[in-house]
Every structure is written in C-alpha cells, then in structure tokens.
Coordinates of C-alpha atoms and ligand atoms in Angstrom, one line a residue:
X7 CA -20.6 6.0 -4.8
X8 CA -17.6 3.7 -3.1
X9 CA -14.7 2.8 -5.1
X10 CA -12.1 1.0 -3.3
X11 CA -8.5 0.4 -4.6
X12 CA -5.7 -2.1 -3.5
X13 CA -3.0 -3.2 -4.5
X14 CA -3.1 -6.9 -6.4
X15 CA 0.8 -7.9 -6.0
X16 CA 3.1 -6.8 -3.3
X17 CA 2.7 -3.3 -3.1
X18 CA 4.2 -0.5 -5.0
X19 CA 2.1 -1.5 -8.2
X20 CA 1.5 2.4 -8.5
X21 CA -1.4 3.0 -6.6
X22 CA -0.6 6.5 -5.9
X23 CA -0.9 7.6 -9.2
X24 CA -3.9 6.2 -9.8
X25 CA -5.5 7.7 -6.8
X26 CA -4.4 11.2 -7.5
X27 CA -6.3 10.5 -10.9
X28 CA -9.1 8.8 -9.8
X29 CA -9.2 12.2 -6.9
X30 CA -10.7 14.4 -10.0
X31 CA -14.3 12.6 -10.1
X32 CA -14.1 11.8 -6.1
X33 CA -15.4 14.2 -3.2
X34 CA -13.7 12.6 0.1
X35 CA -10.6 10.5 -0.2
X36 CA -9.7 7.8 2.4
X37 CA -6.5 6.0 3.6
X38 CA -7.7 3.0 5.5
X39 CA -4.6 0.3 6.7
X40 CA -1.0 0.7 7.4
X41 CA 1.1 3.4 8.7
X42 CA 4.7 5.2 7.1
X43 CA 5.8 2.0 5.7
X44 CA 3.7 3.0 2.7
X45 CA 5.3 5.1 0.4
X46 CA 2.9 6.7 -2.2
X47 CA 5.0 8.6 -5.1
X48 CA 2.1 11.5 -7.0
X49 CA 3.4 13.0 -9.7
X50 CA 1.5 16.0 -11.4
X51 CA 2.8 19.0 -13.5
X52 CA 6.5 17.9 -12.8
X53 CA 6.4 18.4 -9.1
X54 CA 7.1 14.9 -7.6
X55 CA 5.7 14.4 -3.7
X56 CA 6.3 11.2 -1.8
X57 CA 3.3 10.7 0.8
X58 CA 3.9 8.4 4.2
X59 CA 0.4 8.6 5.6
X60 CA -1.3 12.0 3.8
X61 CA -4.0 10.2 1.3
X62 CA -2.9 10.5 -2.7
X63 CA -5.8 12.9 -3.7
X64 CA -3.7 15.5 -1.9
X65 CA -2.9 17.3 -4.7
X66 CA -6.5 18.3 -5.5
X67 CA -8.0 19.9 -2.5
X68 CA -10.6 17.6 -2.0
X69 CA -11.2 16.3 1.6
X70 CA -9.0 13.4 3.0
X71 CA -9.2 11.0 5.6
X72 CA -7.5 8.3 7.7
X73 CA -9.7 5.7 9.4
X74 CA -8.6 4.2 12.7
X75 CA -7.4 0.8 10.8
X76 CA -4.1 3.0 10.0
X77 CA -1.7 2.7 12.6
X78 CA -0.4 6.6 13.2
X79 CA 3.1 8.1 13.6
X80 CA 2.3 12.0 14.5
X81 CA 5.5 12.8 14.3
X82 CA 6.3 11.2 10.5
X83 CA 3.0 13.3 10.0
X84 CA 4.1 16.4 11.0
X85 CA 7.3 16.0 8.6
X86 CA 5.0 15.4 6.3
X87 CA 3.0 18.3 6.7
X88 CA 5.7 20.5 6.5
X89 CA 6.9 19.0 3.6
X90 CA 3.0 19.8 2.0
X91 CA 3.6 23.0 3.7
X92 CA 6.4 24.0 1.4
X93 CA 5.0 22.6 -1.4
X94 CA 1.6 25.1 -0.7
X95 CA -0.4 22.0 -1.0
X96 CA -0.8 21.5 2.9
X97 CA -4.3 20.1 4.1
X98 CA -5.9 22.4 6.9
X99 CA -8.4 20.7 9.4
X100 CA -11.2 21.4 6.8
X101 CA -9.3 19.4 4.5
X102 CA -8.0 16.3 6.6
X103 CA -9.5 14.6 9.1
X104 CA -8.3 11.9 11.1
X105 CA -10.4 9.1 13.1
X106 CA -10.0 9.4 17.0
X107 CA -9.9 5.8 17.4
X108 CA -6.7 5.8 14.9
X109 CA -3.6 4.0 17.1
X110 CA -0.6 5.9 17.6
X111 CA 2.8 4.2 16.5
X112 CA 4.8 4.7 19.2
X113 CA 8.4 5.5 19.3
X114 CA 8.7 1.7 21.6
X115 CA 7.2 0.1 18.8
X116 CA 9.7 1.3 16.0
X117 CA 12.6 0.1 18.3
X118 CA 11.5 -3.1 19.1
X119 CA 10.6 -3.5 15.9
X120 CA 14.0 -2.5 14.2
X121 CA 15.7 -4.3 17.2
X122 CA 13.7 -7.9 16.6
X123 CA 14.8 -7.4 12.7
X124 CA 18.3 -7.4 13.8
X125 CA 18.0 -10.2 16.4
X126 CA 15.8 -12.5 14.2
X127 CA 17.6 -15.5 12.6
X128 CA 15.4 -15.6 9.8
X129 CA 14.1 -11.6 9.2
X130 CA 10.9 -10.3 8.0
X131 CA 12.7 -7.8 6.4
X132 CA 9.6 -5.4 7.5
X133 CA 10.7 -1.6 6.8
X134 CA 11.0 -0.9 10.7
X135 CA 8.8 1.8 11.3
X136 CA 7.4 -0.1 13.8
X137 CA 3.8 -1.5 12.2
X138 CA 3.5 -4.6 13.5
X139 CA 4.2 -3.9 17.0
X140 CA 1.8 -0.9 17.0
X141 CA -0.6 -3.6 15.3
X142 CA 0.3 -6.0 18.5
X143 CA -0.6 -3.7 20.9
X144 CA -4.0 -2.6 18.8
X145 CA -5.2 -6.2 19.4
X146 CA -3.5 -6.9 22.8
X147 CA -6.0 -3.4 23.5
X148 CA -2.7 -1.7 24.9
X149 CA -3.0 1.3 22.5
X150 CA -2.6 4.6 22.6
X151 CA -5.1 6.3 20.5
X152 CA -5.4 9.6 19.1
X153 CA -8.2 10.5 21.3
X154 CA -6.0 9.7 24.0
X155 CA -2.5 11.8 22.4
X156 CA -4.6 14.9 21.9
X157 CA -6.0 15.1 25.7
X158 CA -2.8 15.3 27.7
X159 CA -4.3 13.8 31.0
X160 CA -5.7 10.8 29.1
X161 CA -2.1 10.2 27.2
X162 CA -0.1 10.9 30.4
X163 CA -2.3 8.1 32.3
X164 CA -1.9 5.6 29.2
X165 CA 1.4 6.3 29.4
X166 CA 1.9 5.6 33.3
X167 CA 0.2 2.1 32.4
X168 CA 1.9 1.0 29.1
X169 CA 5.0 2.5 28.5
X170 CA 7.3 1.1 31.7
X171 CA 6.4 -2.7 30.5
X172 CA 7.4 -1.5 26.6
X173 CA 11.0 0.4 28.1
X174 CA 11.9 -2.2 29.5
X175 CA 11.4 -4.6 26.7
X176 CA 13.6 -2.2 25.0
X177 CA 16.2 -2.3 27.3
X178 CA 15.9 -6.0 27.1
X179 CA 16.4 -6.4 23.6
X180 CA 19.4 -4.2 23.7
X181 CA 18.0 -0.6 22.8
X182 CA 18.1 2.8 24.6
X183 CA 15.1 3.3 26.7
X184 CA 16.1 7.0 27.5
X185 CA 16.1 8.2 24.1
X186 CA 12.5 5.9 23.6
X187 CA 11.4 8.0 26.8
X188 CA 12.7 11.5 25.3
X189 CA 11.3 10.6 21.9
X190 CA 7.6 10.1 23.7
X191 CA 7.9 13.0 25.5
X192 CA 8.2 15.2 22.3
X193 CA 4.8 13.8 21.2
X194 CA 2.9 15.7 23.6
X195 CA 3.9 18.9 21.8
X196 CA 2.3 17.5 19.1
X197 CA -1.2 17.6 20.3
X198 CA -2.4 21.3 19.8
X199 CA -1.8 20.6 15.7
X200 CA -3.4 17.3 15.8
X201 CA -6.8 18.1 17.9
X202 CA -8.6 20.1 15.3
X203 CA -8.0 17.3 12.5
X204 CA -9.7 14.4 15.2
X205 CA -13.2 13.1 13.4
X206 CA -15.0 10.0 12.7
X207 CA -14.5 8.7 9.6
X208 CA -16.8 5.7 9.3
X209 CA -20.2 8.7 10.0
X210 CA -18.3 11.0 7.4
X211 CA -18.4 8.3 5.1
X212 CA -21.5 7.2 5.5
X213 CA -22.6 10.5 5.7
X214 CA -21.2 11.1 2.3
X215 CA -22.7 8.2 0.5
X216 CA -26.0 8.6 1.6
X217 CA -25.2 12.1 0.2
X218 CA -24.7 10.7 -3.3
X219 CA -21.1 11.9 -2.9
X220 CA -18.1 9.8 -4.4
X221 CA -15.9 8.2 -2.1
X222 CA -12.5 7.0 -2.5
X223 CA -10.9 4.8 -0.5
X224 CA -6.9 3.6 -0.8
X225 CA -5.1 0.9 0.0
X226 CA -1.4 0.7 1.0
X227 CA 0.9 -2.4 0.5
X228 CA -0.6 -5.2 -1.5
X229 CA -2.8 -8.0 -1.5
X230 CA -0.5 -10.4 -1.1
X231 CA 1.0 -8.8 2.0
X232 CA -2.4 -9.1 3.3
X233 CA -2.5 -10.9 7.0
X234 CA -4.1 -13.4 6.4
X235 CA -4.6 -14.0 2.8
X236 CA -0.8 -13.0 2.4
X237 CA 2.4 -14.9 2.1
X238 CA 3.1 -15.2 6.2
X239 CA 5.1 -15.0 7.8
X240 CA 7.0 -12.3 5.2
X241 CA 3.5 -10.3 5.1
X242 CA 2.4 -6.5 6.7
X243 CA 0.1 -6.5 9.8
X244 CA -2.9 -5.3 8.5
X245 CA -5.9 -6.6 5.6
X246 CA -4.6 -5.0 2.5
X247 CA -7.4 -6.2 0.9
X248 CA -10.9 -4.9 -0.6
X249 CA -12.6 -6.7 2.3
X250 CA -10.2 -5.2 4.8
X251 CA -11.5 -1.6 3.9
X252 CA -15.1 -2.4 4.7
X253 CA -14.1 -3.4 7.9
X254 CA -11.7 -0.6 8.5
X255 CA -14.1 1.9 7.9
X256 CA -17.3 0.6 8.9
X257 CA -18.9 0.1 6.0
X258 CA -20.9 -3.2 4.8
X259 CA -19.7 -4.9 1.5
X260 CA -22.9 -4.0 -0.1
X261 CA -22.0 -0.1 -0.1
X262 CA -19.1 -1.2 -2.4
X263 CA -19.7 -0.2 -6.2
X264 CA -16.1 -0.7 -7.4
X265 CA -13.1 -2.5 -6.6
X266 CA -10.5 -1.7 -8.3
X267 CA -7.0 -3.7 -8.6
X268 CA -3.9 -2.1 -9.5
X269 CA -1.7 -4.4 -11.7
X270 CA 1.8 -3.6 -12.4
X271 CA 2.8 -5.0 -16.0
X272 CA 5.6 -6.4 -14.5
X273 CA 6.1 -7.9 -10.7
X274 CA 8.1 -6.7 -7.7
X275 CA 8.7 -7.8 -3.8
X276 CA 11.0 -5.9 -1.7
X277 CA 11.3 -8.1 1.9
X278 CA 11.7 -11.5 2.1
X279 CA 9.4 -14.1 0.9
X280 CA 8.1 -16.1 -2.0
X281 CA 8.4 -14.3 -6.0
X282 CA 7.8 -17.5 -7.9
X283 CA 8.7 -14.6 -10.9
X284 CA 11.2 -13.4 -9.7
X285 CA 14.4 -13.4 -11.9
X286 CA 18.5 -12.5 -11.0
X287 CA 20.9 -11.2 -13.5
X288 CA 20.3 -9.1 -16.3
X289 CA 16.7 -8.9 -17.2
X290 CA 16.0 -8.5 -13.4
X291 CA 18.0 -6.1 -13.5
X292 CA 16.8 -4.4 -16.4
X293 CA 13.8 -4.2 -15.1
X294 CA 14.9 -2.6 -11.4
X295 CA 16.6 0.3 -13.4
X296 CA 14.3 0.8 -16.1
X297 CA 11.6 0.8 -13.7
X298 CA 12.9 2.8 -10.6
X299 CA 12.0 -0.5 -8.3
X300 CA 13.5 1.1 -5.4
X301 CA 12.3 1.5 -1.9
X302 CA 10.2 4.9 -1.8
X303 CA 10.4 5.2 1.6
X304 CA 13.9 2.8 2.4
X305 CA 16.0 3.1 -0.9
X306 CA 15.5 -0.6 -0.7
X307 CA 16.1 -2.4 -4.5
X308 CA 12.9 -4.4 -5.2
X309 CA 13.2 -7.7 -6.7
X310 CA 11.4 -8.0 -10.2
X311 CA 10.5 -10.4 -12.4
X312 CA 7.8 -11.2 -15.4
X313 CA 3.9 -11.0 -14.2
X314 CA 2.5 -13.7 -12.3
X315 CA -0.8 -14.2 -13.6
X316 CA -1.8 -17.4 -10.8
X317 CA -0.6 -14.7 -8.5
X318 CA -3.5 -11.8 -10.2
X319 CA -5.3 -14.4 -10.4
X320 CA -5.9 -15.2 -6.5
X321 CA -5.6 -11.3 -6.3
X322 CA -9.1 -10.9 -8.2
X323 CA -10.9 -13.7 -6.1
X324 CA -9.7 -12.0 -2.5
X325 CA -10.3 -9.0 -3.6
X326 CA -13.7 -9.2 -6.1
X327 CA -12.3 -6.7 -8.4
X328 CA -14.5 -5.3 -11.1
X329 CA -11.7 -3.3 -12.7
X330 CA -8.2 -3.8 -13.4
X331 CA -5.6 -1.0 -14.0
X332 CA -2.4 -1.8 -15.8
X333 CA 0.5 0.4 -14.7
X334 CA 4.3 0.7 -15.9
X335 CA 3.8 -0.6 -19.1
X336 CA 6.0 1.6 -20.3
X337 CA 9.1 -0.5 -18.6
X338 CA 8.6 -3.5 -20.6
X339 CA 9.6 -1.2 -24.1
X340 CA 12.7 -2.5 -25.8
X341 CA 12.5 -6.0 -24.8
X342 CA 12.5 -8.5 -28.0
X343 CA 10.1 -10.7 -26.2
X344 CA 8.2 -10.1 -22.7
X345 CA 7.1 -13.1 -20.9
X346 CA 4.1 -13.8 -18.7
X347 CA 3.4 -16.8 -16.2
X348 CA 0.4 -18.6 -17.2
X349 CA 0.8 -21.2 -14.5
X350 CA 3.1 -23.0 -11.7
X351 CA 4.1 -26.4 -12.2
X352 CA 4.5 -28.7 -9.2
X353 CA 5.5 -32.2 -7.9
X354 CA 4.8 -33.4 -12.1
X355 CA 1.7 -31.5 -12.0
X356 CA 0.6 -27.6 -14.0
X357 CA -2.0 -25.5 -12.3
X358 CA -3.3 -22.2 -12.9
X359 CA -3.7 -21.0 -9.3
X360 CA -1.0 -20.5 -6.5
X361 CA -1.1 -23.1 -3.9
X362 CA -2.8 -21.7 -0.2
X363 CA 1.1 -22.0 1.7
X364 CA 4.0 -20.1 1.7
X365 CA 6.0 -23.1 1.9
X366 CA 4.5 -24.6 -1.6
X367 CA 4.9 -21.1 -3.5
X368 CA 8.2 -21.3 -2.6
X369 CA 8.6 -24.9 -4.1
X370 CA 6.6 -24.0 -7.4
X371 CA 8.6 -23.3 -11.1
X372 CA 6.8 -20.8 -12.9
X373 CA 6.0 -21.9 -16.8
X374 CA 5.7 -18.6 -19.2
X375 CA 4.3 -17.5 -22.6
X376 CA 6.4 -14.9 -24.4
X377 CA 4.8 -12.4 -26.5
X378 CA 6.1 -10.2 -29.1
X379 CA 7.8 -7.3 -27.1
X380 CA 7.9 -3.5 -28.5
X381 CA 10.7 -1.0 -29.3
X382 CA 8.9 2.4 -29.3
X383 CA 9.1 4.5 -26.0
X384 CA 4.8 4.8 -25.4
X385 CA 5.5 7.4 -22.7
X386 CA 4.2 9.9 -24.8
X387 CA 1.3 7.9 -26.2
X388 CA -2.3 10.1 -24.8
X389 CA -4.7 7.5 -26.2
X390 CA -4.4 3.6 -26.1
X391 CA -5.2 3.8 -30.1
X392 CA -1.3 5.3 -29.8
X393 CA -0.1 2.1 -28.5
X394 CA 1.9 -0.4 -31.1
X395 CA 0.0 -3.7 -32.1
X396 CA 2.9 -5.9 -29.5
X397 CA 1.7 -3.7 -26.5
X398 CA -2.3 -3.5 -27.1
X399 CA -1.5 -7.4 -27.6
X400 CA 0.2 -8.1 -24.3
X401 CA -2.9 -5.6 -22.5
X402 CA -5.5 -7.5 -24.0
X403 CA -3.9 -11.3 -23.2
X404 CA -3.7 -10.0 -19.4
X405 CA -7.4 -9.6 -19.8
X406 CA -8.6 -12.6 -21.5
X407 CA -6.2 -14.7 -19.4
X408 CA -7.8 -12.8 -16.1
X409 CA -11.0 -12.3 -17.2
X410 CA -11.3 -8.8 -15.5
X411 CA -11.8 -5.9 -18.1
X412 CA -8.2 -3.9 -18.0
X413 CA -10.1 -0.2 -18.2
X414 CA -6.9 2.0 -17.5
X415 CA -3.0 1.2 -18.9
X416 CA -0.6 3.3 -17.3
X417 CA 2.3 4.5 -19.2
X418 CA 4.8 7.2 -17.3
X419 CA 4.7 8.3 -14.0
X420 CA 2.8 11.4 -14.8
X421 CA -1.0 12.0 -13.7
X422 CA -1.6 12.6 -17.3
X423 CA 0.0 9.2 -18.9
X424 CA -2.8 7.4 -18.0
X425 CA -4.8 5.6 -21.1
X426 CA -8.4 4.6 -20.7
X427 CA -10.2 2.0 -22.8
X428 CA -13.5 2.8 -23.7
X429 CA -15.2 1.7 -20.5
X430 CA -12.9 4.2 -18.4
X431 CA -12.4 3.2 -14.6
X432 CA -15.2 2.8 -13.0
X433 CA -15.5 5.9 -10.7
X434 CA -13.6 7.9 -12.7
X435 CA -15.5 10.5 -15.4
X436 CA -12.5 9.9 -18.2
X437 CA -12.4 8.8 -20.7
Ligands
LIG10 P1 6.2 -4.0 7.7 O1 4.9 -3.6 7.0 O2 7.1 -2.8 7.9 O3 6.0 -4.7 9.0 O4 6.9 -5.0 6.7 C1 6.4 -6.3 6.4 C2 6.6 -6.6 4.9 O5 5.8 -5.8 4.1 C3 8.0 -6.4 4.5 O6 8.4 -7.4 3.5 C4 8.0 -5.1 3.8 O7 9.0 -5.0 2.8 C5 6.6 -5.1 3.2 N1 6.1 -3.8 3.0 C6 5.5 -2.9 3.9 N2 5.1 -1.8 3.3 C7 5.3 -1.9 2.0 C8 5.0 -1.1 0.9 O8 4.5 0.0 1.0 N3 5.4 -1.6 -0.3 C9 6.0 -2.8 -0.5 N4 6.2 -3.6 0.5 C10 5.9 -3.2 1.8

C-alpha cells in the first residue's frame, strides 16, 4: 500500500505528528522533497525531537528513506544524527537509507543564498539554508551528488569543475569564499558515515509494494509553496505536492492508494507572500501564542489567521486527496466565536476558489462565517465523542464545505491526541 501525505496550506500544518502516527501501521517511511528548511516537531512519551531531514517515523524503528528529490546537507545530517544518537533513537544503515542520486546542498549554495536574501529589494524571505540554489544547480545538472560525496576521487573532480565558478560568485556578492572553501573541505570527512546508508529508493519502494508492504511517504513545506502550483515568487523550490512524490520517487500515480492532506484548524505563513486570512493585532496574536506558530527551525513568528477554505479547497484538487486530517484544533478553545472563509470577494464579484496569480490573491478580501466557538480545553479528549457540540460542529462544516471526509482531528501535540472518526485514516489500523 502507498499513502502519501502533504501539506495542504503553507507548511507547518503538523505533518510530523501525523507521520509518526501514521509510522505504527507503515513498514518503510519516505522523505521525498526539500532539504533542512523543513522542520518536523515528533512528540511521543514527553520526549520532544525536532527532525531537519531524518523522516518522522523515526521514533519507531521502522526503515526510513530519502529519495534523490530532497536536496541533502550531510553536515545538518550529521547534527542530526547525533542528536538521535543521544536520544538512543539513532537509525543505523539498516534503518536509513539514502538515494545516491540525492543532491548535496553545498555550503556555496547556503551563502549565496543568505547573501541574495540580504541584497534582494524585495525578499523571498526563504529560510537560507540554501534550497533553491542547490535546486538551481540540480536542474542546471551542476550537482554534486551523494554518489559523487562518498567516492572521494569523484567529489574531488566535481569539485575542480563546479566550485571555482560558485567561489567566485560568492566573492562577488560580498561573502567569504575561504571559509565556503574550508567549510567544503570538512565534507569529505563526512563520507565514511554516509557510504553505507547510499541505496536506491525508487527499487526499495517498488520492491516493497509489490511486497504488499505499507509505504509512507512525507511531504515537507506545503502545497501552496509548491513550484509551480504555489504562490511564486514567495514559494520553496521543489513540488510539495501529492503529484510531486510520484515523481520524486519513481512511482506512477496509479500505485497511490491514499493521499492524505494535513489541514491545520487554523492558517499560518511564515515568509512573504499572500495570506488572504491573515489577521494583525490581537486575535493574530492570540493565535501565534496559543498555538506556538514559531519557526521550528528559524524562531521565525508565523503569521496566522482564520482557515481559508478557497485556499483547502485548491489544496484538494492539486493534490486529489482522499483524506483530510484536522490538526491544532485545540488552539481555537476559548474563542466566543471562530471564523472560517467561505470565499474571496473580488472587483464586485464572490467566488469560492482562489484566483491562479499571486498578484490577484493579494487583491482578494476574504468573507467569513463565524461559528459558535468552545471554552473547554479538549487536549485531554481520547475520543471525538469527548469533543463539545461547538467543536464537532466546526469539524463537520470543514467537511461538508470541502467535501473530503475529515478521518483524524488532532488535538495536542502528543502522538496520542490524535482522534479518529469512524473511518480512521486511511493507511492507518486505528481507530
Ligand atoms: P526556502 O525553502 O528556504 O527557499 O524558502 C522559500 C519559502 O518557503 C519561504 O517563504 C519560507 O519561509 C518557506 N518555507 C520553507 N520551508 C518551510 C517549512 O518547512 N515550513 C513553512 N515554510 C517554509
């Protein structure tokens, strides 16, 4: 079986979580796009870890891969490990494998990237780690692979053919090229640790399905940093989307059995760009503290506002979800009345779906319900039968309005406060 889970806002809609629960009834789990500007939080048992590039089912000790869409820092991955390491939940070679044709983020692509974000007149915002420029030079087919870091001849001639063009574009733009220089160097000490982890992840897949094993595949970011399907120019550099796995890992969309969309009850954007939401002062505000909307990676504060239902709504056609999960509902407790946005109105006219521009969405106004809102804390609520009238209300409307069965509400950051409806998420044994 292939379940495939993205993101259906702007990232951080708590994917992670999900993952790690969705890991229990799964055999191989698989990071496909991005690099370490995802920042996945897993939460089980009290212990809190904050993944970069490790897949989310970590914390079961089922096998884990990342397929050669992900752009790949080894040395944010060796913090990482070592971070695993102390927590006794580090993944041997039998436990993750990662694709040889996988680009390496170099340390020239971080600093051009940080030093364009500086220069630009009207910034990205990205989170300067250096994706799109590792991206640039995946399609401009002047990457460095891992197949190429983990043989030393092969990186060492890459290196004489790509790296004096990218120093002195650093030098150019004002950076240090001798510490970019030094900072490559200590990647080749990285190779003995990486070799034995090298596979190919689209045959292990493959391999695993015709197995009649359960995949799990999981996207970073969100659907609406997609690309091409995103908000550009204030978008990632990869397909964040369910289509953009299949392609990542060599599989045809007819292997998929579930997509899976991961809805937070609320909306948030860190970065520039269009949040037709998006609200200052104090519910905003309210929001950003109740709901820890801050950067898990930068410390950035996330901008929040009421859910953006034209938004979900173009999130289910791109993606063809089957299932929705609703996370953070939790957040929206104690408000008299929560809000939704039903539709945009523009130039005199009210429509239900976002217009294809960045340049519209950031002309539309959006026009809201309001629902009754909820006092009691559900954080401890284990069933959705524990959830008051108001909050089953509001989890029902998102469905009707989207027409997507809503199979899992997430209430607390906790693997465990996780509610199924009846159905239970596809690919998942629970309920
Ligand atoms: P980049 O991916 O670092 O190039 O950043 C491009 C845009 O995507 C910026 O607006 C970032 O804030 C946003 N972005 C990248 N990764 C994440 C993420 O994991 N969560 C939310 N936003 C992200």
């Amino acid at each position: 079986m292939l379940s495939i889970v993205t993101g259906a806002q702007f990232g951080d809609e708590g994917k992670g979580k999900l993952v790690d629960r969705m890991t229990a009834d799964a055999d191989i789990v698989v990071r496909y796009q991005g690099g370490d500007n995802a920042g996945h939080t897993v939460v089980a048992g009290g212990t809190e870890i904050k993944l970069r590039l490790v897949p989310s089912g970590v914390l079961h000790g089922k096998r884990l891969l990342i397929g050669p869409g992900v752009v790949f820092n080894p040395s944010v991955w060796a913090e990482e490990m070592e971070m695993l390491a102390d927590a006794g939940v580090a993944p041997g070679p039998d436990r993750l494998g990662i694709d040889a044709k996988t680009s390496v983020l170099m340390p020239y692509h971080r600093e051009l990237d940080r030093l364009q974000e500086e220069q630009r007149e009207d910034a990205i915002s990205t989170t300067k780690r250096g994706i799109g420029f590792a991206y640039q030079d995946k399609v401009g087919r002047d990457e460095i692979r891992v197949e190429h870091l983990v043989d030393p001849d092969r990186f060492g001639r890459q290196l004489e053919r790509i790296l004096p063009d990218r120093l002195d574009r650093v030098e150019r733009m004002g950076g240090d090229p001798d510490a970019v220089r030094e900072e490559v160097e200590e990647y080749r000490d990285l190779a003995a640790d990486l070799a034995p982890h090298v596979t190919d992840v689209s045959r292990e897949v493959h391999e695993a399905l015709d197995d009649d094993r359960h995949v799990l595949v999981e996207g970073a970011q969100g659907t609406f940093l997609d690309v091409l399907h995103g908000t550009q120019k204030y978008v990632t550099s990869s397909h964040t989307t369910v289509g953009g796995a299949c392609a990542a890992l060599g599989v045809g969309p007819r292997r998929v059995d579930n997509s899976i969309g991961v809805l937070k009850a609320y909306i948030t954007r860190v970065g520039s760009g269009p949040l037709p939401t998006g609200l200052e002062g104090e519910t905003g505000d309210r929001l950003r503290e109740q709901g820890d909307e801050f950067g898990t990676n930068t410390g950035r504060p996330r901008r929040c506002g009421w859910l953006d239902l034209p938004l979900a709504r173009k999130a289910i056609r791109l993606n063809g979800y089957s299932a929705l999960a609703l996370t953070k509902l939790d957040i929206l407790s104690g408000f008299d009345t929560v809000k939704v946005c039903t539709g945009y109105r523009a130039d005199g006219t009210e429509t239900a779906y976002p217009p294809e521009t960045t340049r519209d969405l950031e002309q539309v106004e959006p026009v809201y319900e309001e629902l009754p809102g909820w006092s009691a804390d559900i954080t401890a609520a284990s069933s959705i039968d524990d959830l008051p009238d108001a909050a089953l209300q509001y989890v029902e409307h998102v469905e009707s309005e989207l027409g997507v069965p809503v199979t899992a509400v997430s209430v607390g950051p906790d693997r465990d406060q996780t509610l199924f409806r009846e159905q239970g998420l596809p690919g998942s044994d629970a309920p």
